Coordinates of C-alpha atoms and ligand atoms in Angstrom, one line a residue:
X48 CA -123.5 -23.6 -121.7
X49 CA -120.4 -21.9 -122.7
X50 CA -118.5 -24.2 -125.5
X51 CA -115.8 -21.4 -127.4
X52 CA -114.2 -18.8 -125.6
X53 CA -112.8 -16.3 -126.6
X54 CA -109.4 -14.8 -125.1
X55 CA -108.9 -11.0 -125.2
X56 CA -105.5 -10.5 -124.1
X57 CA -101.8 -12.1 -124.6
X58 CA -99.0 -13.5 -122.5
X59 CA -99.7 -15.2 -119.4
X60 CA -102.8 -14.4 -118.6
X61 CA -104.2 -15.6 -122.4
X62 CA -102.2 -19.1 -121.5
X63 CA -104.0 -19.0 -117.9
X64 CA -107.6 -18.8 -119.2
X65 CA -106.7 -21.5 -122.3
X66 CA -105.9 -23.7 -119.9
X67 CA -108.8 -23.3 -117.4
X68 CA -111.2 -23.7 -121.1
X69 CA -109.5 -27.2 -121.8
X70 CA -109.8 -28.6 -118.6
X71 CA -113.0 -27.5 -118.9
X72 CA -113.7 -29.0 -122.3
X73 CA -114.1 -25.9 -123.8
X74 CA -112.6 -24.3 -127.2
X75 CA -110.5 -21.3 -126.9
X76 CA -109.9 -18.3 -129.9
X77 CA -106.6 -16.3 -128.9
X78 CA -106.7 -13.3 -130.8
X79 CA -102.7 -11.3 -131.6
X80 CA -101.3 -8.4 -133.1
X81 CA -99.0 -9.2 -135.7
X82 CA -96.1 -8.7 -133.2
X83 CA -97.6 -11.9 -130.9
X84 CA -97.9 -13.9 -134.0
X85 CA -95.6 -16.3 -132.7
X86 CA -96.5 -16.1 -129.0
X87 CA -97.7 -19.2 -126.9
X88 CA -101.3 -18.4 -125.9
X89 CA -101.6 -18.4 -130.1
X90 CA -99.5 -21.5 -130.7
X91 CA -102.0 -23.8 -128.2
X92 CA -105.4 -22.2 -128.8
X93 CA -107.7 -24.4 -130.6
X94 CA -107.8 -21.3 -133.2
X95 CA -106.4 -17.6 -133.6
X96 CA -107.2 -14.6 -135.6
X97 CA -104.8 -11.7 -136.3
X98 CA -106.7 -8.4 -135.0
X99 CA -104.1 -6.0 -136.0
X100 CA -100.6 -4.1 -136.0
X101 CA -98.7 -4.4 -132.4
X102 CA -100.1 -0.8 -131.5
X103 CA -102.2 -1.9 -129.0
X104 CA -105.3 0.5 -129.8
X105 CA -105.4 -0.7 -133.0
X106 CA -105.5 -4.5 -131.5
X107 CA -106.1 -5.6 -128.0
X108 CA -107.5 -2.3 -127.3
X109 CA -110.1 -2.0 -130.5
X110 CA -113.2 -3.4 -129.2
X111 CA -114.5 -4.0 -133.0
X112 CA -111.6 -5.7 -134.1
X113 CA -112.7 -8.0 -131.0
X114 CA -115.8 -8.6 -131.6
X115 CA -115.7 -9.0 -135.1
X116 CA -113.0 -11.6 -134.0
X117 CA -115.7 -13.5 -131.9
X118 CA -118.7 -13.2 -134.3
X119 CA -116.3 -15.1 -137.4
X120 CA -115.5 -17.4 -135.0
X121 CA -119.0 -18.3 -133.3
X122 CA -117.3 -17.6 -129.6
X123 CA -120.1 -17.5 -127.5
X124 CA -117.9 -15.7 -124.8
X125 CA -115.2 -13.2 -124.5
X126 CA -113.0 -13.8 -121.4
X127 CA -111.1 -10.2 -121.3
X128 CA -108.5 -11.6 -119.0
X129 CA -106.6 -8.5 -116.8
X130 CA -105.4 -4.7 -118.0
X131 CA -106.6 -3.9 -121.7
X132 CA -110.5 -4.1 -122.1
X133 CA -111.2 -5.7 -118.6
X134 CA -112.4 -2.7 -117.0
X135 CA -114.4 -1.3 -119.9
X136 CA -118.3 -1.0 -119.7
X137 CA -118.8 0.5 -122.5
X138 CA -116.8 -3.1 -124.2
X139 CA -118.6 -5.2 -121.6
X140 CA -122.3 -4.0 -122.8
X141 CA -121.1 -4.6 -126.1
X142 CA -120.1 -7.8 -125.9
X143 CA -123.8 -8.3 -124.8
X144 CA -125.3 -6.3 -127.3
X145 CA -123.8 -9.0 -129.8
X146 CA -125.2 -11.9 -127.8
X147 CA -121.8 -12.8 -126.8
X148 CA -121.3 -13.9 -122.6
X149 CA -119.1 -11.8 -120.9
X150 CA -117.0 -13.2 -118.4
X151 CA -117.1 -10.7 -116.0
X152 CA -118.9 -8.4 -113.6
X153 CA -121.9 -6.9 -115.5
X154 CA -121.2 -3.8 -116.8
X155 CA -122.8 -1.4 -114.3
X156 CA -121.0 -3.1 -111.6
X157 CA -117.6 -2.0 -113.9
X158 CA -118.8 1.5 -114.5
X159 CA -119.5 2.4 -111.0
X160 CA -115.6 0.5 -109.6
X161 CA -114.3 2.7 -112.8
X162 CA -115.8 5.8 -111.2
X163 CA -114.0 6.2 -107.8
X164 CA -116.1 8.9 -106.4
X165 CA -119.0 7.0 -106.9
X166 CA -117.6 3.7 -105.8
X167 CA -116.4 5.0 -102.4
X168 CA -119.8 6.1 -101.4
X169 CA -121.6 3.0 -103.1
X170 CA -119.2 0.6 -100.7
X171 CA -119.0 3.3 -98.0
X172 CA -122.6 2.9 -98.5
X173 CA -123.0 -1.4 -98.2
X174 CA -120.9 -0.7 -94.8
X175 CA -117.1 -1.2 -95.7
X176 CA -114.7 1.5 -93.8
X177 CA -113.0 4.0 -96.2
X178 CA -109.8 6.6 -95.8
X179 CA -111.4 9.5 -94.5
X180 CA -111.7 11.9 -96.8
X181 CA -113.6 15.0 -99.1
X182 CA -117.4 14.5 -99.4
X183 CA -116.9 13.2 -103.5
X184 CA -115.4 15.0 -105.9
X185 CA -113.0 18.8 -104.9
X186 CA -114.1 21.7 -107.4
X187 CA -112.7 24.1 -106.3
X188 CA -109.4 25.0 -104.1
X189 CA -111.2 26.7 -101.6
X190 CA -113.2 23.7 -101.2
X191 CA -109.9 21.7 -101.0
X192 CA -109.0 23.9 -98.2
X193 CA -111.7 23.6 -96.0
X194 CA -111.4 19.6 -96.5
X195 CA -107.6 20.1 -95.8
X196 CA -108.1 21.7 -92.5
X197 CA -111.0 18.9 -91.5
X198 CA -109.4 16.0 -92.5
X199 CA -106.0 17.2 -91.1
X200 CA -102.3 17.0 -93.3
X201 CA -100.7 15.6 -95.1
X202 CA -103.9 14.4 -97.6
X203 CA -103.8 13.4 -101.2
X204 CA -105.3 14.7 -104.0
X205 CA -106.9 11.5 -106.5
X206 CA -108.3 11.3 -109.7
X207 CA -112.0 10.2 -109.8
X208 CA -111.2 8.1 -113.5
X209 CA -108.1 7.2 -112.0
X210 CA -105.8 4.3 -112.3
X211 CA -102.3 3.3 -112.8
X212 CA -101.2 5.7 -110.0
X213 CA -102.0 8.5 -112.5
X214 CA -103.5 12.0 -111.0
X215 CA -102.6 11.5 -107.7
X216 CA -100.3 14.1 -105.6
X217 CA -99.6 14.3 -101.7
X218 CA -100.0 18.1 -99.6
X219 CA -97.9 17.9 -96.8
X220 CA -99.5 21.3 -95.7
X221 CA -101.6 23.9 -96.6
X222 CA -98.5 26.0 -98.3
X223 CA -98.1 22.7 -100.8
X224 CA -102.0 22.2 -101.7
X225 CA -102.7 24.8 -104.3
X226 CA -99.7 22.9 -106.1
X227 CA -101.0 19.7 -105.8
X228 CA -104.7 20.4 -106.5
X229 CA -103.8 21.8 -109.8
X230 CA -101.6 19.3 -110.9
X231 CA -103.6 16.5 -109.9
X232 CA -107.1 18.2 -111.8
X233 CA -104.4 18.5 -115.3
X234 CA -102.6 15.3 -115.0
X235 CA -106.6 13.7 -114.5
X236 CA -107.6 15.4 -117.6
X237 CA -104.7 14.9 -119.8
X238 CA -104.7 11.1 -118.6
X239 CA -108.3 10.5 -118.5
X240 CA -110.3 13.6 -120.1
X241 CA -111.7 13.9 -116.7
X242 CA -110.2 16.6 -114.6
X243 CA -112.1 15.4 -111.4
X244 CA -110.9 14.7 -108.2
X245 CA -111.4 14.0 -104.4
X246 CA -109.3 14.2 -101.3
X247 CA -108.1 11.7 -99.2
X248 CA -106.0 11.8 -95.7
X249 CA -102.5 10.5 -96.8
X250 CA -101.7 7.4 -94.4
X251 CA -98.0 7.7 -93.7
X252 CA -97.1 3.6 -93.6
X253 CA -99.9 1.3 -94.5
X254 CA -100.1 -2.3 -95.8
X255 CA -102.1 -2.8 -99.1
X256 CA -104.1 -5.7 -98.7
X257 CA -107.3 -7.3 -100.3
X258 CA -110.0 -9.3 -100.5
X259 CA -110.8 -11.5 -103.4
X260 CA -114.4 -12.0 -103.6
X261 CA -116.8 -14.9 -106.2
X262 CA -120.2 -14.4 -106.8
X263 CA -122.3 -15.9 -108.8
X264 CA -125.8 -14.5 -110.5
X265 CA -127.4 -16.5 -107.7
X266 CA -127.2 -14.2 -104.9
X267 CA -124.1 -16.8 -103.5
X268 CA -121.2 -14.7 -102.6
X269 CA -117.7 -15.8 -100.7
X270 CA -114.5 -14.5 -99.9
X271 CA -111.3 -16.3 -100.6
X272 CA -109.1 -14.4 -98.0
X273 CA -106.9 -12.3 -98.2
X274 CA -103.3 -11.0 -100.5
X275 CA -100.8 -8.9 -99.5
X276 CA -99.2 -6.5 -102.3
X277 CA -97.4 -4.2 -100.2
X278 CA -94.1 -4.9 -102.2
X279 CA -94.7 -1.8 -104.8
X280 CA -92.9 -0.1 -106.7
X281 CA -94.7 3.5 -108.4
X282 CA -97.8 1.8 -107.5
X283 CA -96.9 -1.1 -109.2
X284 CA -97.0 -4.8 -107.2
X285 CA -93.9 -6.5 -107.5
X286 CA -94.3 -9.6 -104.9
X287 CA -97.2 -10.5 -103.3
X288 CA -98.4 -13.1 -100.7
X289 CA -101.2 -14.7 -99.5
X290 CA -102.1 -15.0 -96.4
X291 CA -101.0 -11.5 -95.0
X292 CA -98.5 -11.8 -92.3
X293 CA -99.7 -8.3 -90.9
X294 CA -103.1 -9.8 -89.9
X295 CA -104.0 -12.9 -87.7
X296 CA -107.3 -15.0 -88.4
X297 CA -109.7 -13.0 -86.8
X298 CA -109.0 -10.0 -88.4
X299 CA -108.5 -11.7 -92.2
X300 CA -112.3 -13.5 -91.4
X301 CA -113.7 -10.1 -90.0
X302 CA -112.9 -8.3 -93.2
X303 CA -113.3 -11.2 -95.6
X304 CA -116.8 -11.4 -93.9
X305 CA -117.4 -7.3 -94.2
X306 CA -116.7 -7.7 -97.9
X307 CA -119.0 -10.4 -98.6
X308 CA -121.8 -9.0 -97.3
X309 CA -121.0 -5.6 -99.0
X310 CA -120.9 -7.6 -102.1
X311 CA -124.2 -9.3 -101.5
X312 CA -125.8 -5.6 -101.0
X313 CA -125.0 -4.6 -104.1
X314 CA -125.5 -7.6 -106.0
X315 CA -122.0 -8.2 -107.4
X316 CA -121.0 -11.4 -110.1
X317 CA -118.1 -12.8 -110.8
X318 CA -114.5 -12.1 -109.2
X319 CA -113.7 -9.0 -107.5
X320 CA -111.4 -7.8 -105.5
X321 CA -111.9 -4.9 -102.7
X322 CA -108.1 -3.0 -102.6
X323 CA -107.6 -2.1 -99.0
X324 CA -104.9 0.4 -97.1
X325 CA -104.3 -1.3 -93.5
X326 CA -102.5 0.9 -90.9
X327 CA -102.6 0.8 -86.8
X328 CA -105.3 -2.4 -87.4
X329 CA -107.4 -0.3 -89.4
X330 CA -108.5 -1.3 -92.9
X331 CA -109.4 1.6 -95.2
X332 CA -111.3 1.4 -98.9
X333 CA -109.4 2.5 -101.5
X334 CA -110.6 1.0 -104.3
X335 CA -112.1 -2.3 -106.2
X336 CA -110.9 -4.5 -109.2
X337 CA -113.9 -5.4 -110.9
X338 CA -111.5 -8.3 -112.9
X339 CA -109.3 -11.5 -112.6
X340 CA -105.9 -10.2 -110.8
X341 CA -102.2 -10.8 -111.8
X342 CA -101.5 -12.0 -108.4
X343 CA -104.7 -14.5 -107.9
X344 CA -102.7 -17.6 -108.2
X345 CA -101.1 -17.3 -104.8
X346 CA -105.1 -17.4 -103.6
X347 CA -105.5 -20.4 -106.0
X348 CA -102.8 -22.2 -104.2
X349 CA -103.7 -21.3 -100.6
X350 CA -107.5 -22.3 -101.2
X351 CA -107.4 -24.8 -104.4
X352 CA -110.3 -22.8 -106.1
X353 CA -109.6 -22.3 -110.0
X354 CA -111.2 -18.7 -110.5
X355 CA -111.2 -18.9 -114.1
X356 CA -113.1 -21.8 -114.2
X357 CA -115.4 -20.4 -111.5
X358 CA -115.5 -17.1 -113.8
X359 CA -116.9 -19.4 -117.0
X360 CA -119.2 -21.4 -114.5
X361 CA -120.7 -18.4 -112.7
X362 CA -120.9 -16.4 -116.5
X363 CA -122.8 -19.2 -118.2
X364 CA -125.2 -19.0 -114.8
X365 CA -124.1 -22.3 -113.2
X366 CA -124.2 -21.0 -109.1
X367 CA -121.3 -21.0 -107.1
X368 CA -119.7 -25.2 -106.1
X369 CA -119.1 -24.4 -102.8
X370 CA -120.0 -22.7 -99.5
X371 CA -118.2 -20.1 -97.5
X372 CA -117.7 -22.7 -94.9
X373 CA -116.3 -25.5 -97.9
X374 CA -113.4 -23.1 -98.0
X375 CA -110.4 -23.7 -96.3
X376 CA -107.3 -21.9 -96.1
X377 CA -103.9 -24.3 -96.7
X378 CA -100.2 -23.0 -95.8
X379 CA -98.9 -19.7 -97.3
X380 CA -98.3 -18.5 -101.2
X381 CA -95.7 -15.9 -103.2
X382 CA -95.6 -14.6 -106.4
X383 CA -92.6 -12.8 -107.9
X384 CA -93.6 -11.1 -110.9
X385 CA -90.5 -11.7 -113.4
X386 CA -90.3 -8.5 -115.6
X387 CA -88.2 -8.1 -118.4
X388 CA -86.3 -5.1 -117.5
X389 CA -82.6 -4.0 -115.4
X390 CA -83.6 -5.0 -112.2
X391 CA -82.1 -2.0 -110.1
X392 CA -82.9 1.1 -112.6
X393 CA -85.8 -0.9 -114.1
X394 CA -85.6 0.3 -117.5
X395 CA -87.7 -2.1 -120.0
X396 CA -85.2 -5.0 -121.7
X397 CA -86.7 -6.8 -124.9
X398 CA -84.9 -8.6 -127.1
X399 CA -84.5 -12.3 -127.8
X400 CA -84.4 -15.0 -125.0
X401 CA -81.7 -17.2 -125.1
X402 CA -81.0 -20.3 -123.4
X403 CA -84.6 -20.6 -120.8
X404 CA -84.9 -23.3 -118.0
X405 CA -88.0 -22.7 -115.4
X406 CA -87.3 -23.8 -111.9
X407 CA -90.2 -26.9 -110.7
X408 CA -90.6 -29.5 -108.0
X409 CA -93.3 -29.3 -104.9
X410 CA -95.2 -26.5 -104.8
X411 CA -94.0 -24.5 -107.9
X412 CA -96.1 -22.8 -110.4
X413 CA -94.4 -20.7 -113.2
X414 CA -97.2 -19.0 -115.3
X415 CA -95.6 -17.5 -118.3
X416 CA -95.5 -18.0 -122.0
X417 CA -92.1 -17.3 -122.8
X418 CA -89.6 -20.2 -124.5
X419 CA -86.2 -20.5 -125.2
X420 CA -85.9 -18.2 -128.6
X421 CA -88.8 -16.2 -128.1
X422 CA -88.3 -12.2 -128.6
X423 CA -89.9 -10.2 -125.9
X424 CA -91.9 -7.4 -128.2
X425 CA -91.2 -3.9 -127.1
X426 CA -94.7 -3.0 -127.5
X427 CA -96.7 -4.0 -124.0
X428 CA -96.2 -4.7 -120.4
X429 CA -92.7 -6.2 -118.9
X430 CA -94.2 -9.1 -117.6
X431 CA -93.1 -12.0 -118.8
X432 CA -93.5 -14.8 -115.8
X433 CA -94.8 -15.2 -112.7
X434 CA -93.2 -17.5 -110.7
X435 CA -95.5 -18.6 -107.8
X436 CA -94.3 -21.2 -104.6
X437 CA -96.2 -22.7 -102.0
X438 CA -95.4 -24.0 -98.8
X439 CA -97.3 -25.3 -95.4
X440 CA -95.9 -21.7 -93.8
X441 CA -94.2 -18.9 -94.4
X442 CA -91.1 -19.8 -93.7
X443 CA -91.0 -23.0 -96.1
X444 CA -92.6 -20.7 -99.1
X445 CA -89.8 -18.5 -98.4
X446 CA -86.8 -21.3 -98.6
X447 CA -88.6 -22.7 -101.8
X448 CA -88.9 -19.7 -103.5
X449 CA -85.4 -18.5 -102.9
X450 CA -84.7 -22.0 -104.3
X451 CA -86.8 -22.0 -107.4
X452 CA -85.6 -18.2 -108.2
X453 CA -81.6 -19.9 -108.0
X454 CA -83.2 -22.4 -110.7
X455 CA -85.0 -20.1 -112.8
X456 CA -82.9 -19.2 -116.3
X457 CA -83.7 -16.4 -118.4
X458 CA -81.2 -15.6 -121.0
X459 CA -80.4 -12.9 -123.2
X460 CA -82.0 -10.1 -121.5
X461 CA -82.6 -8.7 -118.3
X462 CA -84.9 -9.2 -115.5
X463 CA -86.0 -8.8 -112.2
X464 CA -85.0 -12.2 -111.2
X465 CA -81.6 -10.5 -109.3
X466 CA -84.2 -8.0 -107.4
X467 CA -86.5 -11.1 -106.3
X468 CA -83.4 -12.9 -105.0
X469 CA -81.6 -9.6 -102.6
X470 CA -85.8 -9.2 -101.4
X471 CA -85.3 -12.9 -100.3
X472 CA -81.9 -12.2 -98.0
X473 CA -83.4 -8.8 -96.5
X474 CA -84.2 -9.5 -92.9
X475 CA -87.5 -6.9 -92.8
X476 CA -89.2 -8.6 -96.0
X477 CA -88.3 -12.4 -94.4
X478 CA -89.9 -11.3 -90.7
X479 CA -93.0 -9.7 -92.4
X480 CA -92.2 -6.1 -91.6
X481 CA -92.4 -4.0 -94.3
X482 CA -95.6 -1.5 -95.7
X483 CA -96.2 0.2 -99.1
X484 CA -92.9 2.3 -99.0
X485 CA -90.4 0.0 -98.2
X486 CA -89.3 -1.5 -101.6
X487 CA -88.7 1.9 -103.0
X488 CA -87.0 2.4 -100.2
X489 CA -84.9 -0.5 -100.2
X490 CA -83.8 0.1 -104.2
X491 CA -83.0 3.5 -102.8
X492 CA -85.5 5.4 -104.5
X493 CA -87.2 8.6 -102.6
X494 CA -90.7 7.4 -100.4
X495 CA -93.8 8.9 -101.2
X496 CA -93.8 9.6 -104.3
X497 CA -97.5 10.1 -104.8
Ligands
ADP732 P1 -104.8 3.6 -108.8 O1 -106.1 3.1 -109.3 O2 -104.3 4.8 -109.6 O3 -103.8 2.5 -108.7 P2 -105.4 3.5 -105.9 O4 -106.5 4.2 -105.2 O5 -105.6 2.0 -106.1 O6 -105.1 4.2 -107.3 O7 -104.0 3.7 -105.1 C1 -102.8 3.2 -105.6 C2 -101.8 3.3 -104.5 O8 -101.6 4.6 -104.0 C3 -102.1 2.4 -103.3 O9 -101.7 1.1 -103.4 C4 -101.2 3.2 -102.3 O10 -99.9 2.8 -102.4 C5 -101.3 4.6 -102.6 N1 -102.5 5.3 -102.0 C6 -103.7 5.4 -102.4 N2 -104.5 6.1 -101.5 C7 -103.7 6.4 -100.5 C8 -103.9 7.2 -99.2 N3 -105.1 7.7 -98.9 N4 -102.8 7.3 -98.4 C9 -101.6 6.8 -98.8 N5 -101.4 6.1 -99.9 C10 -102.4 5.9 -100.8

């Protein structure tokens, strides 16, 4: 059995998994620059080691620092948490080399989701429709122009190392693909140190949606339904919702059940999830999370399954509690992601919080580890909170969170609180109608820009 955890990350997501290891009777190690030395997750873990200045290679990205961490401590598991080392397989076998659990995927499953050439024909391959597209990896343009011409225009050119929206550029036609090609093979390399790429049709106004998937070393694999993160902005999620209100039951159990079984073929653990485009009722691979998501809690409140604590459970071999059939899907869930930053031209904001208040009541989670005097560090992401509602339908999630976000009280710096509450008045976003380029839109940003 697992008894000390250790948690490789900060903010949030460090609090989330604490509080999952308590409930759970188990110790947790929080590990902090010296920036985070006076940060929540390090305040309430049971203990917490200093790992390094606030550059993040030289702390929450140095695997040694890490694992030394865990060794001094006696964790016998490292929980990564989301972003920084969670999609690392070269960390993940590490972690293992030192006799240490990791909470995760093993880390072949990691390497092939990292590598998207591969991990399009591996799922293409378990039976799971992808966006039609080159046959793996473009080397040369000539080659790009005779996919061009099959696949038909406008297509995008991706990055197989890709991530973070890096490497990726749309042709419109065959005048704008030598451009694109050769920016997308540099901006791979510089990014990544690996120039290759692939070629996808571009789908003009699709939904993102997908699946989150639990498997334990068992062979027992289910799906928890579906989330809908079509609010983006740059390819970053900035409201998400669960279930989607693009697909109706039959269509959310037909892929959840498509998933599953791909998941089963190729002998997945842990949590997962499988990132889908949906357009004209079609869904289309684009690429899987082999990690815990920011935005699992609105599945956590639609289904009342704690994936943490299924993450430790299935990671120290315990099977999987429950049954496809034992899950059942309750009301609707939102999460605003509250980042600390102007909310119209989104530039970052630090600085020090003044007076703080979080909104509660029924069906109100707020999953954050900021407090009244605490200075948001300049150094890492701009997510400070998520604030996530629930309700027995859409329509009562939406009146509660436009509630809770009139309650919610940041001071002293800025955030996207103000863009949360105009998304909650604009008529396409309450009826459901809206794919992956609206937001931009709607801040008045140009579409498309891939
Ligand atoms: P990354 O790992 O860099 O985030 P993804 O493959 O997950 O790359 O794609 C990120 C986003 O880019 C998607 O959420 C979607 O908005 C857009 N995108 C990706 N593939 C396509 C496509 N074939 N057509 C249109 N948009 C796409």
């Amino acid at each position: 059995m697992i008894e000390k955890v250790l948690i490789a990350n900060r903010g949030e997501i460090a609090l989330r998994i604490l509080r999952a290891c308590r409930e759970m009777g188990i110790q947790s190690v929080a590990v902090h620059s010296t920036a985070d030395a006076d940060a929540m997750h390090v305040r309430l873990a049971d203990e917490s080691i200093c790992i390094g200045p606030p550059a993040v290679r030289e702390s929450y990205l140095n695997p040694h620092a890490i694992i030394s961490a865990a060794t001094i401590s006696n964790a016998d598991a490292i929980h990564p948490g989301y972003g920084f080392l969670s999609e690392n397989s070269d960390f993940a076998a590490m972690v293992e080399e030192h006799a240490i659990t990791f909470i995760g995927p093993s880390p072949d499953h990691i390497r092939l989701m990292g590598d998207k050439i591969a991990a399009k024909k591996a799922i293409a391959d378990a039976g799971i429709p992808v966006v039609p597209g080159s046959d793996g990896e473009v080397t040369s343009l000539r080659e790009a122009q005779e996919t061009a011409e099959r696949i038909g225009y406008p297509i995008l050119i991706k990055a197989s190392a890709g991530g973070g929206g890096r490497g990726m550029k749309v042709a419109e036609d065959s005048a704008g693909l030598e451009e694109a090609y050769l920016f997308s093979r540099t901006e791979a390399e510089q990014a990544f140190g690996n120039g290759a790429v692939y070629m996808e049709k571009f789908l003009g106004h699709p939904r993102h949606i997908e699946v989150q998937v639990l498997a334990d070393s068992h062979g027992n694999v289910v799906h928890l339904g579906e989330r809908d993160c079509s609010l983006q902005r740059r390819h970053q999620k900035v409201l998400e919702e669960a279930p989607s209100p693009a697909l109706n039951r039959t269509q959310s159990d037909a892929i959840g059940e498509t998933v599953t079984h791909a998941m089963r073929a190729i002998g997945y653990k842990s949590a997962g999830t499988i990132e889908f485009l949906f357009e004209d009722g079609e869904f289309y691979f684009i690429e899987m999370n082999t990690r815990l998501q920011v935005e699992h809690p609105v599945t956590e409140m639609i289904c009342g399954v704690d994936l943490v604590r299924e993450m430790i459970r299935v990671a120290s071999g315990a099977p999987l509690g429950f049954k496809q059939s034992d899950i059942r899907f309750h009301g609707h869930a939102m999460e605003c992601r509250i980042n600390a930053e102007d909310p119209w031209s989104f530039n970052p904001s630090p600085g020090q919080i003044g007076d703080y208040h979080a909104p509660g009541g029924l069906g109100v989670r707020v999953d954050s580890g900021i407090y009244s005097g605490y200075a948001v560090p300049p150094y890492y992401d701009s997510m400070i909170a998520k604030l996530i509602v629930h309700g027995t339908n859409r329509n009562e999630c939406l009146m509660r969170l436009r509630r809770a976000l009139g309650e919610f009280v940041i001071d002293g710096i800025s955030t996207s609180i103000p863009l949360h509450q105009a998304l909650m008045r604009a008529p396409d976003f309450m009826n459901g109608d809206y794919d992956i380029h609206w937001l931009e839109a709607f801040v008045g940003e140009p579409q498309g820009e891939t």
